[in-house]
mmCIF file of C-alpha atoms in Angstrom:
data_model
loop_
_atom_site.group_PDB
_atom_site.id
_atom_site.type_symbol
_atom_site.label_atom_id
_atom_site.label_comp_id
_atom_site.label_asym_id
_atom_site.label_seq_id
_atom_site.Cartn_x
_atom_site.Cartn_y
_atom_site.Cartn_z
ATOM 1 C CA MET T 1 -0.065 -0.060 -0.158
ATOM 2 C CA LYS T 2 1.269 3.374 -1.057
ATOM 3 C CA LEU T 3 1.532 5.995 1.834
ATOM 4 C CA GLN T 4 1.529 9.329 -0.297
ATOM 5 C CA ALA T 5 -0.218 12.629 -0.035
ATOM 6 C CA PRO T 6 -3.287 13.094 -2.111
ATOM 7 C CA SER T 7 -2.530 15.434 -5.166
ATOM 8 C CA ASN T 8 -4.799 18.257 -3.705
ATOM 9 C CA MET T 9 -2.689 18.240 -0.524
ATOM 10 C CA ASN T 10 -1.546 21.892 -1.354
ATOM 11 C CA MET T 11 -4.839 23.113 -1.757
ATOM 12 C CA ALA T 12 -5.802 21.796 1.860
ATOM 13 C CA LEU T 13 -2.748 23.573 3.308
ATOM 14 C CA GLN T 14 -4.812 26.939 3.698
ATOM 15 C CA THR T 15 -6.796 24.983 6.333
ATOM 16 C CA VAL T 16 -4.138 24.192 7.892
ATOM 17 C CA PHE T 17 -3.167 27.352 9.887
ATOM 18 C CA ALA T 18 -6.888 27.965 10.495
ATOM 19 C CA LEU T 19 -6.448 24.526 12.498
ATOM 20 C CA VAL T 20 -3.218 25.707 14.080
ATOM 21 C CA THR T 21 -4.914 28.932 15.305
ATOM 22 C CA GLY T 22 -7.540 26.806 17.053
ATOM 23 C CA LEU T 23 -5.175 24.464 18.558
ATOM 24 C CA VAL T 24 -3.172 26.772 20.355
ATOM 25 C CA LEU T 25 -5.974 29.013 21.680
ATOM 26 C CA GLY T 26 -7.806 25.890 22.878
ATOM 27 C CA ALA T 27 -4.962 23.538 23.620
ATOM 28 C CA VAL T 28 -3.582 21.947 26.806
ATOM 29 C CA PRO T 29 -0.215 21.649 27.975
ATOM 30 C CA PRO T 30 1.685 18.570 26.478
ATOM 31 C CA ALA T 31 0.974 16.346 29.808
ATOM 32 C CA LEU T 32 -2.395 15.563 29.680
ATOM 33 C CA GLY T 33 -2.564 14.248 33.012
ATOM 34 C CA GLN T 34 -3.117 15.372 36.399
ATOM 35 C CA ASP T 35 -0.863 14.740 39.446
ATOM 36 C CA GLY T 36 2.290 14.899 37.794
ATOM 37 C CA CYS T 37 1.248 12.202 34.818
ATOM 38 C CA VAL T 38 4.135 12.118 32.399
ATOM 39 C CA SER T 39 3.683 10.307 28.787
ATOM 40 C CA LEU T 40 6.080 7.661 28.139
ATOM 41 C CA SER T 41 5.275 7.808 24.194
ATOM 42 C CA GLN T 42 8.579 8.361 22.008
ATOM 43 C CA PRO T 43 8.924 12.046 20.587
ATOM 44 C CA ASN T 44 7.435 13.146 17.376
ATOM 45 C CA PRO T 45 10.604 12.034 14.619
ATOM 46 C CA ILE T 46 8.735 13.746 11.746
ATOM 47 C CA ALA T 47 8.138 17.525 12.907
ATOM 48 C CA GLN T 48 11.294 18.843 11.251
ATOM 49 C CA GLN T 49 10.855 17.005 7.997
ATOM 50 C CA TYR T 50 7.003 18.332 7.539
ATOM 51 C CA PRO T 51 7.218 22.023 9.349
ATOM 52 C CA GLU T 52 4.332 23.464 7.890
ATOM 53 C CA LEU T 53 1.640 20.712 8.191
ATOM 54 C CA PRO T 54 0.486 18.931 11.589
ATOM 55 C CA THR T 55 2.285 16.055 12.286
ATOM 56 C CA GLY T 56 2.437 13.568 15.567
ATOM 57 C CA THR T 57 2.672 10.287 16.753
ATOM 58 C CA LEU T 58 -0.577 7.599 17.131
ATOM 59 C CA ASN T 59 0.258 5.407 19.810
ATOM 60 C CA VAL T 60 -3.119 3.277 19.898
ATOM 61 C CA THR T 61 -4.276 -0.293 20.540
ATOM 62 C CA ILE T 62 -6.489 -1.158 17.645
ATOM 63 C CA ALA T 63 -8.768 -4.259 18.220
ATOM 64 C CA VAL T 64 -11.163 -5.804 15.332
ATOM 65 C CA VAL T 65 -14.812 -6.180 16.657
ATOM 66 C CA PRO T 66 -16.454 -8.661 13.800
ATOM 67 C CA ILE T 67 -19.930 -7.890 13.738
ATOM 68 C CA PRO T 68 -22.829 -9.453 11.398
ATOM 69 C CA LEU T 69 -22.244 -7.745 7.646
ATOM 70 C CA ARG T 70 -26.386 -7.058 7.947
ATOM 71 C CA VAL T 71 -26.387 -5.660 11.232
ATOM 72 C CA ALA T 72 -23.458 -3.370 9.548
ATOM 73 C CA ARG T 73 -25.607 -2.285 7.064
ATOM 74 C CA LYS T 74 -28.491 -1.498 9.453
ATOM 75 C CA MET T 75 -26.225 0.785 11.200
ATOM 76 C CA LEU T 76 -24.784 2.516 8.286
ATOM 77 C CA PRO T 77 -26.797 5.146 6.731
ATOM 78 C CA SER T 78 -28.830 3.581 4.034
ATOM 79 C CA LYS T 79 -27.246 6.315 1.370
ATOM 80 C CA TRP T 80 -23.869 4.714 1.894
ATOM 81 C CA LYS T 81 -22.524 0.958 1.221
ATOM 82 C CA ILE T 82 -19.916 -1.182 2.442
ATOM 83 C CA LEU T 83 -17.097 -2.251 0.013
ATOM 84 C CA THR T 84 -16.635 -5.876 0.791
ATOM 85 C CA ARG T 85 -13.911 -7.027 -1.644
ATOM 86 C CA PRO T 86 -11.125 -5.151 -0.278
ATOM 87 C CA TYR T 87 -11.183 -6.331 3.191
ATOM 88 C CA ARG T 88 -12.256 -9.945 1.676
ATOM 89 C CA ALA T 89 -8.823 -9.606 -0.313
ATOM 90 C CA LEU T 90 -7.212 -8.508 2.835
ATOM 91 C CA LEU T 91 -8.716 -11.097 5.199
ATOM 92 C CA PRO T 92 -9.294 -14.163 3.069
ATOM 93 C CA ASP T 93 -10.386 -15.988 6.132
ATOM 94 C CA PHE T 94 -12.687 -13.694 7.586
ATOM 95 C CA PRO T 95 -16.149 -15.251 7.611
ATOM 96 C CA PRO T 96 -17.862 -14.163 4.645
ATOM 97 C CA ASP T 97 -20.925 -12.870 6.914
ATOM 98 C CA LYS T 98 -18.908 -10.490 8.922
ATOM 99 C CA TYR T 99 -17.661 -7.055 8.836
ATOM 100 C CA PRO T 100 -14.578 -5.982 10.776
ATOM 101 C CA VAL T 101 -15.550 -2.921 12.827
ATOM 102 C CA PHE T 102 -12.711 -1.823 14.995
ATOM 103 C CA MET T 103 -12.148 -0.233 18.084
ATOM 104 C CA GLN T 104 -9.247 2.270 18.457
ATOM 105 C CA PHE T 105 -7.794 3.639 21.749
ATOM 106 C CA ALA T 106 -5.406 6.252 20.929
ATOM 107 C CA LEU T 107 -2.922 8.838 22.479
ATOM 108 C CA ASP T 108 -2.044 11.421 19.529
ATOM 109 C CA HIS T 109 1.232 12.648 20.717
ATOM 110 C CA ASP T 110 3.679 15.288 20.273
ATOM 111 C CA ILE T 111 1.316 17.027 17.712
ATOM 112 C CA GLN T 112 3.428 19.591 16.196
ATOM 113 C CA VAL T 113 3.413 22.243 13.514
ATOM 114 C CA THR T 114 7.145 23.481 13.610
ATOM 115 C CA ALA T 115 6.797 26.446 11.772
ATOM 116 C CA VAL T 116 4.507 27.671 14.534
ATOM 117 C CA LYS T 117 6.096 26.021 17.358
ATOM 118 C CA PHE T 118 4.003 24.375 19.430
ATOM 119 C CA SER T 119 2.973 20.694 20.728
ATOM 120 C CA ILE T 120 0.021 19.189 22.180
ATOM 121 C CA SER T 121 -1.587 15.732 22.797
ATOM 122 C CA ARG T 122 -4.691 14.095 23.203
ATOM 123 C CA LEU T 123 -6.245 10.908 24.046
ATOM 124 C CA SER T 124 -9.433 9.507 22.072
ATOM 125 C CA ALA T 125 -11.364 6.185 21.898
ATOM 126 C CA ALA T 126 -14.050 5.391 18.890
ATOM 127 C CA PHE T 127 -15.449 2.556 16.856
ATOM 128 C CA SER T 128 -15.307 2.946 13.544
ATOM 129 C CA PHE T 129 -16.360 1.677 10.099
ATOM 130 C CA PRO T 130 -13.945 0.926 7.468
ATOM 131 C CA PHE T 131 -14.311 0.248 3.798
ATOM 132 C CA ILE T 132 -17.493 2.337 3.303
ATOM 133 C CA ASP T 133 -18.155 3.689 -0.197
ATOM 134 C CA LEU T 134 -19.208 7.131 0.738
ATOM 135 C CA LEU T 135 -18.624 8.544 -3.159
ATOM 136 C CA GLY T 136 -20.667 5.788 -4.731
ATOM 137 C CA ASP T 137 -17.688 5.010 -7.126
ATOM 138 C CA GLY T 138 -17.609 1.368 -6.096
ATOM 139 C CA TYR T 139 -13.643 1.637 -5.157
ATOM 140 C CA THR T 140 -12.576 4.596 -2.744
ATOM 141 C CA SER T 141 -12.564 3.363 0.745
ATOM 142 C CA PHE T 142 -13.405 5.626 3.671
ATOM 143 C CA THR T 143 -14.043 5.298 7.317
ATOM 144 C CA TRP T 144 -17.124 6.327 9.179
ATOM 145 C CA THR T 145 -16.439 7.253 13.070
ATOM 146 C CA PRO T 146 -19.917 8.262 13.874
ATOM 147 C CA THR T 147 -19.141 9.161 17.552
ATOM 148 C CA GLN T 148 -15.545 9.565 19.659
ATOM 149 C CA LEU T 149 -14.938 9.977 23.255
ATOM 150 C CA ILE T 150 -11.969 12.731 23.771
ATOM 151 C CA SER T 151 -10.376 14.072 26.473
ATOM 152 C CA TYR T 152 -12.492 16.262 28.233
ATOM 153 C CA ASN T 153 -9.975 18.990 28.645
ATOM 154 C CA ASN T 154 -8.959 19.473 24.988
ATOM 155 C CA ILE T 155 -11.482 22.021 23.615
ATOM 156 C CA ALA T 156 -9.906 22.341 20.130
ATOM 157 C CA ALA T 157 -9.584 18.146 19.714
ATOM 158 C CA ILE T 158 -13.795 18.294 20.495
ATOM 159 C CA THR T 159 -14.571 21.346 18.532
ATOM 160 C CA GLU T 160 -12.185 19.822 15.389
ATOM 161 C CA ALA T 161 -14.039 16.554 15.632
ATOM 162 C CA GLU T 162 -17.334 17.974 15.971
ATOM 163 C CA LYS T 163 -17.004 19.720 12.413
ATOM 164 C CA TYR T 164 -16.934 16.362 10.537
ATOM 165 C CA GLY T 165 -20.524 15.769 12.024
ATOM 166 C CA GLN T 166 -19.255 13.493 14.861
ATOM 167 C CA THR T 167 -20.758 13.310 18.150
ATOM 168 C CA VAL T 168 -18.248 13.813 20.742
ATOM 169 C CA HIS T 169 -18.485 12.982 24.453
ATOM 170 C CA PRO T 170 -15.876 14.745 26.382
ATOM 171 C CA ALA T 171 -14.319 12.145 28.747
ATOM 172 C CA ARG T 172 -11.907 11.362 31.485
ATOM 173 C CA PHE T 173 -9.421 8.559 30.472
ATOM 174 C CA ASP T 174 -7.455 6.289 32.857
ATOM 175 C CA PRO T 175 -4.645 6.368 32.385
ATOM 176 C CA GLU T 176 -4.533 10.167 32.097
ATOM 177 C CA CYS T 177 -1.345 10.584 29.500
ATOM 178 C CA ASN T 178 -0.527 7.329 28.197
ATOM 179 C CA ALA T 179 -1.969 4.892 25.567
ATOM 180 C CA TYR T 180 -2.268 2.050 28.236
ATOM 181 C CA ARG T 181 -0.871 0.822 31.477
ATOM 182 C CA TYR T 182 0.390 -2.323 32.280
ATOM 183 C CA VAL T 183 -1.868 -4.371 34.969
ATOM 184 C CA LYS T 184 -0.120 -7.641 37.285
ATOM 185 C CA SER T 185 -3.601 -9.814 36.656
ATOM 186 C CA PRO T 186 -4.339 -11.169 32.643
ATOM 187 C CA PRO T 187 -7.357 -10.675 31.520
ATOM 188 C CA PHE T 188 -8.215 -14.257 32.177
ATOM 189 C CA LYS T 189 -6.941 -16.359 34.792
ATOM 190 C CA ARG T 190 -5.576 -19.363 32.675
ATOM 191 C CA ASP T 191 -3.677 -16.505 30.725
ATOM 192 C CA THR T 192 -0.047 -16.476 32.273
ATOM 193 C CA TYR T 193 1.891 -15.192 29.194
ATOM 194 C CA GLY T 194 3.185 -11.708 28.284
ATOM 195 C CA LYS T 195 2.291 -8.521 30.290
ATOM 196 C CA SER T 196 -1.256 -7.560 30.149
ATOM 197 C CA SER T 197 -2.292 -3.843 29.397
ATOM 198 C CA SER T 198 -5.674 -1.895 30.434
ATOM 199 C CA VAL T 199 -7.441 1.212 29.612
ATOM 200 C CA ALA T 200 -10.485 2.948 30.352
ATOM 201 C CA VAL T 201 -12.649 5.824 29.311
ATOM 202 C CA ASN T 202 -15.651 7.081 30.971
ATOM 203 C CA GLY T 203 -17.893 9.834 28.965
ATOM 204 C CA SER T 204 -19.600 12.965 30.260
ATOM 205 C CA ASN T 205 -22.735 11.170 29.900
ATOM 206 C CA PRO T 206 -22.514 8.309 32.425
ATOM 207 C CA ASN T 207 -23.573 5.598 30.191
ATOM 208 C CA THR T 208 -21.136 6.112 28.070
ATOM 209 C CA HIS T 209 -17.739 4.230 28.724
ATOM 210 C CA VAL T 210 -14.962 2.137 27.154
ATOM 211 C CA GLU T 211 -12.725 -0.437 28.991
ATOM 212 C CA MET T 212 -10.017 -2.540 27.264
ATOM 213 C CA GLN T 213 -7.658 -5.168 28.651
ATOM 214 C CA PHE T 214 -5.413 -6.837 26.381
ATOM 215 C CA THR T 215 -2.366 -9.346 26.699
ATOM 216 C CA PRO T 216 0.423 -10.084 23.713
ATOM 217 C CA LEU T 217 -0.187 -13.414 21.924
ATOM 218 C CA PRO T 218 2.458 -15.835 22.780
ATOM 219 C CA ASN T 219 3.313 -16.641 19.203
ATOM 220 C CA GLN T 220 3.361 -13.007 17.237
ATOM 221 C CA ASN T 221 3.215 -14.643 14.190
ATOM 222 C CA LYS T 222 -0.159 -16.107 14.709
ATOM 223 C CA SER T 223 -2.470 -12.900 14.874
ATOM 224 C CA PRO T 224 -5.609 -13.435 12.481
ATOM 225 C CA TYR T 225 -5.064 -9.661 11.145
ATOM 226 C CA PRO T 226 -1.782 -8.836 9.169
ATOM 227 C CA LEU T 227 -0.285 -5.561 9.651
ATOM 228 C CA GLU T 228 -1.061 -4.775 6.232
ATOM 229 C CA PHE T 229 -4.685 -4.707 7.156
ATOM 230 C CA PHE T 230 -4.384 -2.369 9.875
ATOM 231 C CA LYS T 231 -2.250 -0.038 7.500
ATOM 232 C CA ASN T 232 -5.053 -0.067 5.266
ATOM 233 C CA ILE T 233 -7.944 0.812 7.830
ATOM 234 C CA THR T 234 -5.714 3.654 9.340
ATOM 235 C CA ASN T 235 -5.023 5.439 6.190
ATOM 236 C CA GLN T 236 -8.595 5.738 5.042
ATOM 237 C CA PRO T 237 -10.096 9.199 5.172
ATOM 238 C CA ILE T 238 -12.512 9.508 8.188
ATOM 239 C CA PHE T 239 -15.715 11.268 8.222
ATOM 240 C CA GLY T 240 -18.706 11.519 10.392
ATOM 241 C CA ASP T 241 -21.395 13.105 8.134
ATOM 242 C CA GLY T 242 -19.926 12.652 4.874
ATOM 243 C CA VAL T 243 -19.146 16.492 3.967
ATOM 244 C CA ALA T 244 -15.540 16.887 5.564
ATOM 245 C CA CYS T 245 -12.863 14.529 5.687
ATOM 246 C CA ASP T 246 -9.883 14.302 7.829
ATOM 247 C CA LEU T 247 -6.819 12.339 6.321
ATOM 248 C CA GLN T 248 -4.518 11.104 8.944
ATOM 249 C CA ILE T 249 -1.135 9.652 6.848
ATOM 250 C CA ARG T 250 0.283 6.989 9.218
ATOM 251 C CA LEU T 251 3.905 6.025 8.554
ATOM 252 C CA PHE T 252 4.575 2.445 9.461
ATOM 253 C CA ASN T 253 8.215 2.711 8.668
ATOM 254 C CA THR T 254 9.721 5.365 11.136
ATOM 255 C CA SER T 255 11.936 4.407 14.180
ATOM 256 C CA LEU T 256 8.785 4.724 16.405
ATOM 257 C CA SER T 257 7.221 1.187 14.997
ATOM 258 C CA GLN T 258 10.611 -0.496 14.468
ATOM 259 C CA ALA T 259 12.806 -2.397 16.856
ATOM 260 C CA PRO T 260 12.501 -2.212 20.227
ATOM 261 C CA PHE T 261 9.290 -0.775 19.366
ATOM 262 C CA GLU T 262 7.867 -3.151 16.897
ATOM 263 C CA PRO T 263 4.041 -3.688 16.690
ATOM 264 C CA ARG T 264 2.719 -6.075 19.279
ATOM 265 C CA TYR T 265 -0.126 -8.479 18.185
ATOM 266 C CA VAL T 266 -2.674 -8.743 21.131
ATOM 267 C CA ARG T 267 -5.837 -10.580 22.275
ATOM 268 C CA GLY T 268 -8.412 -9.625 25.110
ATOM 269 C CA SER T 269 -11.627 -8.145 25.835
ATOM 270 C CA ILE T 270 -13.678 -5.242 25.552
ATOM 271 C CA SER T 271 -16.523 -3.773 27.583
ATOM 272 C CA ALA T 272 -18.429 -0.560 25.728
ATOM 273 C CA ASN T 273 -21.314 1.615 25.297
ATOM 274 C CA LEU T 274 -20.457 4.051 22.522
ATOM 275 C CA PRO T 275 -23.011 4.649 19.660
ATOM 276 C CA PRO T 276 -23.842 3.018 17.661
ATOM 277 C CA MET T 277 -21.866 -0.053 19.086
ATOM 278 C CA GLU T 278 -23.789 -0.099 22.310
ATOM 279 C CA LYS T 279 -23.473 -2.669 24.922
ATOM 280 C CA VAL T 280 -20.165 -4.199 23.622
ATOM 281 C CA LYS T 281 -19.952 -6.754 26.565
ATOM 282 C CA LYS T 282 -16.752 -8.881 27.862
ATOM 283 C CA GLY T 283 -17.272 -12.642 26.999
ATOM 284 C CA ARG T 284 -15.975 -15.924 28.048
ATOM 285 C CA GLY T 285 -12.108 -15.737 27.002
ATOM 286 C CA MET T 286 -10.445 -13.365 25.036
ATOM 287 C CA ASP T 287 -12.954 -12.249 22.598
ATOM 288 C CA TYR T 288 -10.871 -9.627 20.309
ATOM 289 C CA PHE T 289 -7.483 -9.674 18.395
ATOM 290 C CA GLY T 290 -5.787 -6.547 17.502
ATOM 291 C CA VAL T 291 -2.497 -4.715 17.415
ATOM 292 C CA GLN T 292 -0.663 -2.260 19.969
ATOM 293 C CA ILE T 293 1.512 -0.028 17.500
ATOM 294 C CA ASP T 294 2.891 3.675 17.699
ATOM 295 C CA THR T 295 3.156 5.492 14.151
ATOM 296 C CA ALA T 296 3.801 8.886 13.143
ATOM 297 C CA PHE T 297 1.526 10.609 11.182
ATOM 298 C CA ILE T 298 0.664 13.542 8.988
ATOM 299 C CA GLU T 299 -2.732 15.199 9.023
ATOM 300 C CA VAL T 300 -4.552 17.148 6.701
ATOM 301 C CA ASN T 301 -7.841 18.582 8.036
ATOM 302 C CA SER T 302 -11.102 19.803 6.442
ATOM 303 C CA LEU T 303 -10.928 18.167 3.256
ATOM 304 C CA ASN T 304 -13.939 18.034 0.755
ATOM 305 C CA CYS T 305 -14.375 14.227 1.069
ATOM 306 C CA SER T 306 -15.490 14.171 -3.041
ATOM 307 C CA THR T 307 -11.906 15.321 -3.597
ATOM 308 C CA LEU T 308 -10.404 12.382 -2.028
ATOM 309 C CA GLN T 309 -11.617 10.082 -4.895
ATOM 310 C CA GLY T 310 -9.353 7.285 -6.130
ATOM 311 C CA TYR T 311 -7.189 7.972 -2.879
ATOM 312 C CA GLU T 312 -5.274 4.628 -1.896
ATOM 313 C CA GLY T 313 -3.450 5.839 1.091
#
């Protein structure tokens, strides 16, 4: 998969400095947490390479949540369709009657525009629906993210997400400034291998929450989802209402995702109540597979979605 900017990126630069102004005015300090919490994520390695664009790092846990394809189609507004061919090509053993929703818990760290000299961080959690035929061309894949949990004290990030037609719930994260925390007990008693990690998010709406607990696979070569699949879904343009799109170009070839920080395949549990995926509950055993990875990214905001026709990441 090519990692290249769309041909209209230069046209989008005019929106960048408006975004930067909002970030500077509404940003919180780089250390998101209270009580002296300090982020353990690695610094942004590409800020100097792209001084006039927002860049940063995304330290994430991404887990695939298979749901019935017919249910996914009902959740999706009827004017949009699901492109099944591309994800079936990437996942030939994926059940034909299922669709790969994914949950992402993300620490956006050391977000910079070097030319303006500022740096911030933010936390978010969301269910996303990849491979959406937003433009009706039967080819270009977009990711629909209708609802997000975002750090309550990052007003700029909340406002920016709402511009895409997303519903945002200001939230408190645990941990407050890291992608996850290590826990002594694994997700399930019979699991004794690796270091388990945990995250929890509670939205301003008391019924809105996400909890995740994952542990490394004992055989890192046995993940049902290859890295190419995660590269694909995380490089699709993101939208809420289908008017404006956010383009995050994630780079999987920087020092952030090389030894000793290579991707870690995980398996674990999710408990969540976040529309439209309400009442995702912990089950018996380790229900979901995913990956923990830190990548650099370049971001181009507020693009007209129609200008991204044919974009391949």
